[in-house]
mmCIF file of C-alpha atoms and ligand atoms in Angstrom:
data_model
loop_
_atom_site.group_PDB
_atom_site.id
_atom_site.type_symbol
_atom_site.label_atom_id
_atom_site.label_comp_id
_atom_site.label_asym_id
_atom_site.label_seq_id
_atom_site.Cartn_x
_atom_site.Cartn_y
_atom_site.Cartn_z
ATOM 1 C CA UNK A 1 14.787 -8.926 9.928
ATOM 2 C CA UNK A 2 12.962 -11.117 12.544
ATOM 3 C CA UNK A 3 11.281 -8.760 14.078
ATOM 4 C CA UNK A 4 9.310 -7.277 11.069
ATOM 5 C CA UNK A 5 5.211 -7.982 10.950
ATOM 6 C CA UNK A 6 5.744 -11.334 8.753
ATOM 7 C CA UNK A 7 2.829 -10.569 6.522
ATOM 8 C CA UNK A 8 4.769 -7.276 5.413
ATOM 9 C CA UNK A 9 7.629 -9.672 3.382
ATOM 10 C CA UNK A 10 5.263 -12.513 2.701
ATOM 11 C CA UNK A 11 3.382 -13.085 -1.009
ATOM 12 C CA UNK A 12 0.405 -11.325 -0.993
ATOM 13 C CA UNK A 13 -2.519 -13.538 0.096
ATOM 14 C CA UNK A 14 -5.444 -14.865 -1.372
ATOM 15 C CA UNK A 15 -7.675 -12.710 -0.197
ATOM 16 C CA UNK A 16 -7.793 -9.145 2.082
ATOM 17 C CA UNK A 17 -9.212 -6.862 3.735
ATOM 18 C CA UNK A 18 -8.087 -3.545 4.637
ATOM 19 C CA UNK A 19 -9.850 -1.914 7.574
ATOM 20 C CA UNK A 20 -9.298 2.089 8.699
ATOM 21 C CA UNK A 21 -10.176 3.859 11.718
ATOM 22 C CA UNK A 22 -10.320 7.140 12.759
ATOM 23 C CA UNK A 23 -10.323 8.722 16.525
ATOM 24 C CA UNK A 24 -13.470 8.492 18.441
ATOM 25 C CA UNK A 25 -13.791 12.070 19.952
ATOM 26 C CA UNK A 26 -13.325 11.763 23.329
ATOM 27 C CA UNK A 27 -12.461 7.739 23.334
ATOM 28 C CA UNK A 28 -9.453 5.744 24.821
ATOM 29 C CA UNK A 29 -7.407 4.979 21.899
ATOM 30 C CA UNK A 30 -4.787 3.588 24.354
ATOM 31 C CA UNK A 31 -7.175 0.798 25.780
ATOM 32 C CA UNK A 32 -7.942 -0.298 22.310
ATOM 33 C CA UNK A 33 -4.975 -0.121 21.011
ATOM 34 C CA UNK A 34 -3.705 -2.382 23.665
ATOM 35 C CA UNK A 35 -6.683 -4.946 23.171
ATOM 36 C CA UNK A 36 -5.760 -5.186 19.741
ATOM 37 C CA UNK A 37 -2.178 -5.742 20.470
ATOM 38 C CA UNK A 38 -2.842 -8.797 22.297
ATOM 39 C CA UNK A 39 -4.238 -10.425 18.920
ATOM 40 C CA UNK A 40 -2.184 -9.247 16.314
ATOM 41 C CA UNK A 41 0.713 -11.015 15.429
ATOM 42 C CA UNK A 42 1.777 -9.264 12.211
ATOM 43 C CA UNK A 43 1.138 -12.000 9.645
ATOM 44 C CA UNK A 44 -2.664 -12.335 9.685
ATOM 45 C CA UNK A 45 -3.473 -8.846 10.500
ATOM 46 C CA UNK A 46 -0.735 -6.057 9.558
ATOM 47 C CA UNK A 47 -1.003 -3.194 11.610
ATOM 48 C CA UNK A 48 -0.061 0.420 10.577
ATOM 49 C CA UNK A 49 -0.660 3.572 13.103
ATOM 50 C CA UNK A 50 -1.296 6.829 11.653
ATOM 51 C CA UNK A 51 0.559 10.322 12.758
ATOM 52 C CA UNK A 52 -2.853 11.531 14.689
ATOM 53 C CA UNK A 53 -2.949 8.369 16.297
ATOM 54 C CA UNK A 54 0.873 8.624 17.783
ATOM 55 C CA UNK A 55 0.580 12.434 18.415
ATOM 56 C CA UNK A 56 -2.813 11.566 20.219
ATOM 57 C CA UNK A 57 -0.639 9.376 22.673
ATOM 58 C CA UNK A 58 1.811 12.242 22.833
ATOM 59 C CA UNK A 59 4.629 10.161 20.248
ATOM 60 C CA UNK A 60 6.443 11.282 17.253
ATOM 61 C CA UNK A 61 7.415 8.600 15.000
ATOM 62 C CA UNK A 62 10.230 9.796 12.942
ATOM 63 C CA UNK A 63 9.401 9.790 9.107
ATOM 64 C CA UNK A 64 5.552 9.382 10.214
ATOM 65 C CA UNK A 65 3.798 12.116 8.132
ATOM 66 C CA UNK A 66 -0.033 12.441 7.131
ATOM 67 C CA UNK A 67 -0.679 11.750 3.356
ATOM 68 C CA UNK A 68 -0.069 14.956 1.021
ATOM 69 C CA UNK A 69 -2.595 16.373 -1.730
ATOM 70 C CA UNK A 70 -0.959 16.596 -4.562
ATOM 71 C CA UNK A 71 -2.630 18.301 -8.038
ATOM 72 C CA UNK A 72 -1.748 19.137 -11.443
ATOM 73 C CA UNK A 73 -3.592 19.717 -14.392
ATOM 74 C CA UNK A 74 -5.964 16.834 -15.034
ATOM 75 C CA UNK A 75 -4.392 14.934 -12.325
ATOM 76 C CA UNK A 76 -5.880 14.691 -8.368
ATOM 77 C CA UNK A 77 -3.895 12.335 -5.713
ATOM 78 C CA UNK A 78 -6.403 12.653 -3.129
ATOM 79 C CA UNK A 79 -5.718 12.202 0.898
ATOM 80 C CA UNK A 80 -7.803 10.297 3.171
ATOM 81 C CA UNK A 81 -5.148 9.885 5.687
ATOM 82 C CA UNK A 82 -7.196 7.628 9.083
ATOM 83 C CA UNK A 83 -5.550 7.168 12.405
ATOM 84 C CA UNK A 84 -5.336 3.124 12.430
ATOM 85 C CA UNK A 85 -5.404 0.702 9.591
ATOM 86 C CA UNK A 86 -5.932 -2.976 9.721
ATOM 87 C CA UNK A 87 -4.851 -5.444 6.873
ATOM 88 C CA UNK A 88 -6.346 -8.602 7.203
ATOM 89 C CA UNK A 89 -4.734 -11.542 5.127
ATOM 90 C CA UNK A 90 -6.519 -14.928 4.560
ATOM 91 C CA UNK A 91 -7.549 -17.576 2.407
ATOM 92 C CA UNK A 92 -11.121 -17.606 3.375
ATOM 93 C CA UNK A 93 -13.263 -14.281 2.555
ATOM 94 C CA UNK A 94 -16.019 -15.936 5.509
ATOM 95 C CA UNK A 95 -12.797 -15.835 7.912
ATOM 96 C CA UNK A 96 -11.731 -12.322 7.012
ATOM 97 C CA UNK A 97 -15.635 -11.156 7.663
ATOM 98 C CA UNK A 98 -15.367 -12.414 11.213
ATOM 99 C CA UNK A 99 -12.149 -11.336 12.148
ATOM 100 C CA UNK A 100 -13.059 -7.871 10.741
ATOM 101 C CA UNK A 101 -15.792 -8.028 13.251
ATOM 102 C CA UNK A 102 -13.817 -8.840 16.016
ATOM 103 C CA UNK A 103 -11.104 -6.577 15.536
ATOM 104 C CA UNK A 104 -14.251 -3.355 15.067
ATOM 105 C CA UNK A 105 -15.713 -4.826 18.398
ATOM 106 C CA UNK A 106 -11.621 -4.567 19.813
ATOM 107 C CA UNK A 107 -11.423 -1.244 18.729
ATOM 108 C CA UNK A 108 -14.929 0.366 19.765
ATOM 109 C CA UNK A 109 -14.080 2.234 22.533
ATOM 110 C CA UNK A 110 -11.266 4.513 20.952
ATOM 111 C CA UNK A 111 -12.038 4.271 16.956
ATOM 112 C CA UNK A 112 -14.535 4.697 14.392
ATOM 113 C CA UNK A 113 -14.463 2.605 11.427
ATOM 114 C CA UNK A 114 -13.664 5.006 8.236
ATOM 115 C CA UNK A 115 -13.684 2.529 5.135
ATOM 116 C CA UNK A 116 -12.950 -1.068 4.252
ATOM 117 C CA UNK A 117 -11.549 -2.527 0.907
ATOM 118 C CA UNK A 118 -11.783 -6.106 0.054
ATOM 119 C CA UNK A 119 -8.810 -7.146 -1.919
ATOM 120 C CA UNK A 120 -8.086 -10.574 -3.577
ATOM 121 C CA UNK A 121 -5.216 -11.838 -5.560
ATOM 122 C CA UNK A 122 -6.024 -12.090 -9.651
ATOM 123 C CA UNK A 123 -4.648 -15.210 -11.201
ATOM 124 C CA UNK A 124 -1.180 -15.021 -10.563
ATOM 125 C CA UNK A 125 -0.795 -12.060 -9.159
ATOM 126 C CA UNK A 126 -2.031 -9.564 -11.753
ATOM 127 C CA UNK A 127 -3.385 -6.350 -11.467
ATOM 128 C CA UNK A 128 -7.585 -6.586 -13.397
ATOM 129 C CA UNK A 129 -5.942 -5.090 -16.481
ATOM 130 C CA UNK A 130 -4.534 -8.382 -17.091
ATOM 131 C CA UNK A 131 -0.503 -7.291 -16.395
ATOM 132 C CA UNK A 132 1.570 -8.922 -13.894
ATOM 133 C CA UNK A 133 2.220 -6.644 -10.834
ATOM 134 C CA UNK A 134 5.259 -7.216 -8.628
ATOM 135 C CA UNK A 135 7.463 -8.390 -11.088
ATOM 136 C CA UNK A 136 10.474 -6.663 -10.019
ATOM 137 C CA UNK A 137 10.354 -6.114 -6.682
ATOM 138 C CA UNK A 138 12.835 -6.774 -4.129
ATOM 139 C CA UNK A 139 13.403 -10.545 -2.732
ATOM 140 C CA UNK A 140 15.336 -11.892 0.078
ATOM 141 C CA UNK A 141 17.768 -9.638 1.929
ATOM 142 C CA UNK A 142 16.973 -6.592 -0.527
ATOM 143 C CA UNK A 143 13.493 -6.612 0.070
ATOM 144 C CA UNK A 144 14.317 -6.591 3.899
ATOM 145 C CA UNK A 145 16.956 -3.948 3.183
ATOM 146 C CA UNK A 146 13.885 -2.105 1.234
ATOM 147 C CA UNK A 147 11.391 -2.289 3.300
ATOM 148 C CA UNK A 148 12.239 -2.848 6.950
ATOM 149 C CA UNK A 149 13.827 0.234 9.275
ATOM 150 C CA UNK A 150 17.361 -1.183 10.579
ATOM 151 C CA UNK A 151 19.765 0.449 12.887
ATOM 152 C CA UNK A 152 17.285 3.267 14.681
ATOM 153 C CA UNK A 153 16.913 1.280 18.059
ATOM 154 C CA UNK A 154 14.552 -0.559 20.149
ATOM 155 C CA UNK A 155 10.980 -0.025 19.335
ATOM 156 C CA UNK A 156 12.075 1.237 15.634
ATOM 157 C CA UNK A 157 14.307 -1.816 14.286
ATOM 158 C CA UNK A 158 11.933 -4.042 12.826
ATOM 159 C CA UNK A 159 9.161 -1.523 11.832
ATOM 160 C CA UNK A 160 8.104 -0.312 8.416
ATOM 161 C CA UNK A 161 6.309 2.977 6.515
ATOM 162 C CA UNK A 162 3.451 1.993 4.208
ATOM 163 C CA UNK A 163 1.814 4.312 1.725
ATOM 164 C CA UNK A 164 -1.517 3.554 0.557
ATOM 165 C CA UNK A 165 -3.403 3.905 -2.361
ATOM 166 C CA UNK A 166 -7.141 2.994 -3.731
ATOM 167 C CA UNK A 167 -7.024 3.269 -7.536
ATOM 168 C CA UNK A 168 -10.148 2.878 -9.626
ATOM 169 C CA UNK A 169 -9.607 1.955 -13.133
ATOM 170 C CA UNK A 170 -12.206 2.794 -15.826
ATOM 171 C CA UNK A 171 -12.202 -0.496 -17.970
ATOM 172 C CA UNK A 172 -14.314 0.968 -21.059
ATOM 173 C CA UNK A 173 -11.279 3.389 -21.328
ATOM 174 C CA UNK A 174 -8.623 0.940 -20.781
ATOM 175 C CA UNK A 175 -10.357 -1.217 -22.955
ATOM 176 C CA UNK A 176 -10.296 1.106 -26.147
ATOM 177 C CA UNK A 177 -6.582 1.246 -25.862
ATOM 178 C CA UNK A 178 -5.364 -0.699 -28.769
ATOM 179 C CA UNK A 179 -3.278 -3.742 -27.367
ATOM 180 C CA UNK A 180 0.444 -1.765 -28.478
ATOM 181 C CA UNK A 181 -1.411 1.520 -26.529
ATOM 182 C CA UNK A 182 -1.806 -0.709 -23.247
ATOM 183 C CA UNK A 183 1.689 -2.426 -23.592
ATOM 184 C CA UNK A 184 3.598 1.312 -24.113
ATOM 185 C CA UNK A 185 1.304 2.716 -21.305
ATOM 186 C CA UNK A 186 2.661 -0.086 -18.683
ATOM 187 C CA UNK A 187 5.704 -0.373 -20.827
ATOM 188 C CA UNK A 188 5.496 -4.585 -20.840
ATOM 189 C CA UNK A 189 4.214 -6.579 -22.993
ATOM 190 C CA UNK A 190 0.783 -8.600 -21.930
ATOM 191 C CA UNK A 191 1.586 -11.450 -23.402
ATOM 192 C CA UNK A 192 4.586 -12.197 -21.808
ATOM 193 C CA UNK A 193 5.501 -9.321 -19.669
ATOM 194 C CA UNK A 194 8.974 -8.443 -21.381
ATOM 195 C CA UNK A 195 9.783 -4.838 -20.603
ATOM 196 C CA UNK A 196 9.367 -2.737 -23.661
ATOM 197 C CA UNK A 197 12.853 -1.308 -24.776
ATOM 198 C CA UNK A 198 11.540 1.273 -26.867
ATOM 199 C CA UNK A 199 8.807 2.209 -24.461
ATOM 200 C CA UNK A 200 8.136 6.042 -24.533
ATOM 201 C CA UNK A 201 8.750 8.238 -21.913
ATOM 202 C CA UNK A 202 5.242 8.236 -20.348
ATOM 203 C CA UNK A 203 5.512 4.631 -19.643
ATOM 204 C CA UNK A 204 4.877 3.186 -15.929
ATOM 205 C CA UNK A 205 7.947 1.440 -15.888
ATOM 206 C CA UNK A 206 9.790 4.412 -17.128
ATOM 207 C CA UNK A 207 8.415 6.443 -14.625
ATOM 208 C CA UNK A 208 9.109 4.144 -11.660
ATOM 209 C CA UNK A 209 12.540 2.533 -12.665
ATOM 210 C CA UNK A 210 13.530 2.054 -9.492
ATOM 211 C CA UNK A 211 17.379 2.221 -10.337
ATOM 212 C CA UNK A 212 16.671 5.255 -11.623
ATOM 213 C CA UNK A 213 16.469 7.754 -9.306
ATOM 214 C CA UNK A 214 19.180 9.125 -6.775
ATOM 215 C CA UNK A 215 19.074 7.306 -4.339
ATOM 216 C CA UNK A 216 17.404 4.629 -5.891
ATOM 217 C CA UNK A 217 14.149 4.255 -4.799
ATOM 218 C CA UNK A 218 13.488 0.593 -4.010
ATOM 219 C CA UNK A 219 10.280 -0.255 -2.163
ATOM 220 C CA UNK A 220 8.727 -3.605 -1.644
ATOM 221 C CA UNK A 221 5.040 -3.455 -3.323
ATOM 222 C CA UNK A 222 2.222 -6.008 -1.631
ATOM 223 C CA UNK A 223 -0.671 -4.159 -4.231
ATOM 224 C CA UNK A 224 -3.867 -6.717 -4.343
ATOM 225 C CA UNK A 225 -6.650 -5.902 -7.358
ATOM 226 C CA UNK A 226 -10.079 -4.855 -5.523
ATOM 227 C CA UNK A 227 -13.888 -4.883 -6.451
ATOM 228 C CA UNK A 228 -17.130 -3.441 -4.842
ATOM 229 C CA UNK A 229 -19.715 -4.411 -7.488
ATOM 230 C CA UNK A 230 -19.845 -5.681 -10.997
ATOM 231 C CA UNK A 231 -18.247 -3.278 -12.701
ATOM 232 C CA UNK A 232 -15.945 -0.917 -10.382
ATOM 233 C CA UNK A 233 -12.561 -2.450 -9.442
ATOM 234 C CA UNK A 234 -9.131 -1.231 -9.951
ATOM 235 C CA UNK A 235 -6.010 -1.846 -7.840
ATOM 236 C CA UNK A 236 -5.323 -1.635 -3.778
ATOM 237 C CA UNK A 237 -2.002 -0.378 -4.586
ATOM 238 C CA UNK A 238 0.650 -0.456 -0.925
ATOM 239 C CA UNK A 239 4.006 0.077 -0.628
ATOM 240 C CA UNK A 240 6.675 -0.707 1.932
ATOM 241 C CA UNK A 241 9.868 1.567 2.744
ATOM 242 C CA UNK A 242 12.077 2.322 5.516
ATOM 243 C CA UNK A 243 10.213 5.482 4.822
ATOM 244 C CA UNK A 244 7.865 7.224 2.381
ATOM 245 C CA UNK A 245 10.821 8.837 0.600
ATOM 246 C CA UNK A 246 10.880 6.007 -2.142
ATOM 247 C CA UNK A 247 7.172 6.057 -2.696
ATOM 248 C CA UNK A 248 7.309 10.203 -3.043
ATOM 249 C CA UNK A 249 10.059 10.735 -5.532
ATOM 250 C CA UNK A 250 8.266 7.576 -7.792
ATOM 251 C CA UNK A 251 4.694 9.379 -7.457
ATOM 252 C CA UNK A 252 6.613 12.796 -8.563
ATOM 253 C CA UNK A 253 7.429 11.504 -11.118
ATOM 254 C CA UNK A 254 4.373 9.892 -12.177
ATOM 255 C CA UNK A 255 2.474 13.270 -11.775
ATOM 256 C CA UNK A 256 5.215 14.884 -14.472
ATOM 257 C CA UNK A 257 6.870 17.063 -11.306
ATOM 258 C CA UNK A 258 10.152 16.202 -12.734
ATOM 259 C CA UNK A 259 9.933 16.724 -16.968
ATOM 260 C CA UNK A 260 5.935 17.819 -17.350
ATOM 261 C CA UNK A 261 5.269 14.203 -18.629
ATOM 262 C CA UNK A 262 2.612 12.437 -17.020
ATOM 263 C CA UNK A 263 2.033 8.365 -16.427
ATOM 264 C CA UNK A 264 0.346 6.748 -19.047
ATOM 265 C CA UNK A 265 -1.547 4.747 -16.232
ATOM 266 C CA UNK A 266 -3.632 7.920 -15.726
ATOM 267 C CA UNK A 267 -5.117 7.759 -18.764
ATOM 268 C CA UNK A 268 -7.181 4.854 -17.606
ATOM 269 C CA UNK A 269 -7.114 5.035 -13.548
ATOM 270 C CA UNK A 270 -7.256 7.210 -10.775
ATOM 271 C CA UNK A 271 -6.406 7.028 -7.151
ATOM 272 C CA UNK A 272 -9.662 7.786 -4.620
ATOM 273 C CA UNK A 273 -7.238 7.743 -1.451
ATOM 274 C CA UNK A 274 -4.084 8.068 0.169
ATOM 275 C CA UNK A 275 -2.369 7.474 3.358
ATOM 276 C CA UNK A 276 0.691 6.441 5.099
ATOM 277 C CA UNK A 277 1.437 4.149 8.209
ATOM 278 C CA UNK A 278 3.849 3.245 10.512
ATOM 279 C CA UNK A 279 3.885 -0.194 10.907
ATOM 280 C CA UNK A 280 5.718 -1.494 14.544
ATOM 281 C CA UNK A 281 7.716 -4.061 15.197
ATOM 282 C CA UNK A 282 7.348 -7.758 16.837
ATOM 283 C CA UNK A 283 8.315 -7.992 20.521
ATOM 284 C CA UNK A 284 8.017 -11.813 21.768
ATOM 285 C CA UNK A 285 5.115 -12.449 18.656
ATOM 286 C CA UNK A 286 3.178 -9.167 19.484
ATOM 287 C CA UNK A 287 3.462 -5.852 18.294
ATOM 288 C CA UNK A 288 5.926 -3.463 19.863
ATOM 289 C CA UNK A 289 4.388 -0.194 21.249
ATOM 290 C CA UNK A 290 6.922 1.343 22.546
ATOM 291 C CA UNK A 291 8.007 4.278 19.919
ATOM 292 C CA UNK A 292 4.562 5.679 20.555
ATOM 293 C CA UNK A 293 4.657 5.234 24.285
ATOM 294 C CA UNK A 294 2.605 2.135 24.827
HETATM 295 C C1 HEM B 301 -3.256 1.721 -10.730
HETATM 296 C C2 HEM B 301 -2.338 1.749 -10.843
HETATM 297 C C3 HEM B 301 -0.789 0.966 -10.865
HETATM 298 C C4 HEM B 301 -0.884 -0.293 -11.564
HETATM 299 C C5 HEM B 301 -1.905 -0.673 -12.301
HETATM 300 C C6 HEM B 301 0.554 -0.453 -11.907
HETATM 301 C C7 HEM B 301 0.917 -1.272 -12.439
HETATM 302 C C8 HEM B 301 2.369 -1.926 -12.502
HETATM 303 C C9 HEM B 301 3.039 -2.661 -13.492
HETATM 304 C C10 HEM B 301 1.928 -3.906 -14.251
HETATM 305 C C11 HEM B 301 4.396 -2.866 -13.477
HETATM 306 C C12 HEM B 301 5.153 -3.617 -13.862
HETATM 307 C C13 HEM B 301 5.650 -5.122 -13.215
HETATM 308 C C14 HEM B 301 6.156 -4.669 -11.926
HETATM 309 O O1 HEM B 301 7.489 -4.402 -12.136
HETATM 310 O O2 HEM B 301 5.514 -4.551 -11.080
HETATM 311 C C15 HEM B 301 4.797 -1.789 -12.424
HETATM 312 C C16 HEM B 301 5.818 -1.580 -11.905
HETATM 313 C C17 HEM B 301 6.221 -0.649 -10.861
HETATM 314 N N1 HEM B 301 5.513 0.234 -10.241
HETATM 315 FE FE1 HEM B 301 2.928 0.248 -10.464
HETATM 316 N N2 HEM B 301 1.324 0.245 -10.788
HETATM 317 C C18 HEM B 301 0.518 0.969 -9.862
HETATM 318 C C19 HEM B 301 0.567 2.356 -9.645
HETATM 319 C C20 HEM B 301 2.056 2.589 -9.118
HETATM 320 C C21 HEM B 301 2.314 3.510 -8.062
HETATM 321 C C22 HEM B 301 1.213 4.518 -7.197
HETATM 322 C C23 HEM B 301 3.944 3.258 -7.541
HETATM 323 C C24 HEM B 301 4.357 4.437 -7.164
HETATM 324 C C25 HEM B 301 4.392 5.750 -6.407
HETATM 325 C C26 HEM B 301 4.192 2.279 -8.176
HETATM 326 C C27 HEM B 301 5.326 1.740 -8.649
HETATM 327 C C28 HEM B 301 5.670 0.530 -8.984
HETATM 328 C C29 HEM B 301 7.417 0.497 -9.478
HETATM 329 C C30 HEM B 301 8.559 1.003 -8.299
HETATM 330 C C31 HEM B 301 7.856 -0.474 -10.373
HETATM 331 C C32 HEM B 301 8.544 -1.105 -10.671
HETATM 332 C C33 HEM B 301 9.769 -0.508 -11.463
HETATM 333 C C34 HEM B 301 10.738 -0.879 -12.134
HETATM 334 O O3 HEM B 301 11.730 -0.901 -11.154
HETATM 335 O O4 HEM B 301 11.041 -1.692 -13.133
HETATM 336 N N3 HEM B 301 3.130 1.791 -9.486
HETATM 337 N N4 HEM B 301 3.231 -1.296 -11.547
#
């Protein structure tokens, strides 16, 4: 699909910065968004619109909802839904810093910054636990089919829905696991990334096996590690889809909705944020905001 924001389908960059914004009370969101649209090409910056922003503009994007709070015994899935998300992608943290300042300046009439997460590529694309992340991602046309809306008409075709969660790892707990316990938590072997045939039902890749859902729950993960201090870090999870249905089905199974078995990941990591956004398509190289009345 040529008119999707290219940064969605491309491999993760070496560095990323996620900027989140809330609506400024009494501000001019439409004007700010128009200014942003003039500089966004969907590649260096991927933009996502939250439900409250669409509603503020008097629009309804079919399928765009707010991230729901979920809880089970010992598991909390928080929602930190904001109005607008900009994923800055690049190779140089200094460059990202200055681009973030420019984006904030463009948006100041209509939005207030609510969060900022710095991310990076670790090794060949590893989670900070050392496990390779993204192995079973769809590629080529399958990635387009999983992530990019098609057949819904102009303004919607080429768009994508993204689910985002910042996960905070407890490295003390992770490192207290034996090598076998850690491999069983993921369901793959750290040393060679081979999938374990006899992994327990709680293994992460057993919980989330995309073809095991009805309908199949394929999505395109573009997660990146994050860190904020010497000791705090984890995975900034993001998954693009033609809706958020695949993500919701997987998360439900991860927290044990189906069979009471929760994902072994929760032994050493937990989400501290959660949001959904609709990433508009491109038109003539700029984001196409027709679907939200701009
Ligand atoms: C801290 C959080 C997470 C970590 C560290 C993590 C890590 C991993 C790793 C190492 C793999 C195996 C390699 C691969 O295929 O990518 C994997 C697979 C996968 N993960 Fe996660 N993941 C996390 C959260 C999530 C969440 C929240 C979801 C969805 C709700 C999810 C969905 C998937 C899917 C769909 C697969 C591929 C399963 C398959 O079809 O084989 N992950 N993850």
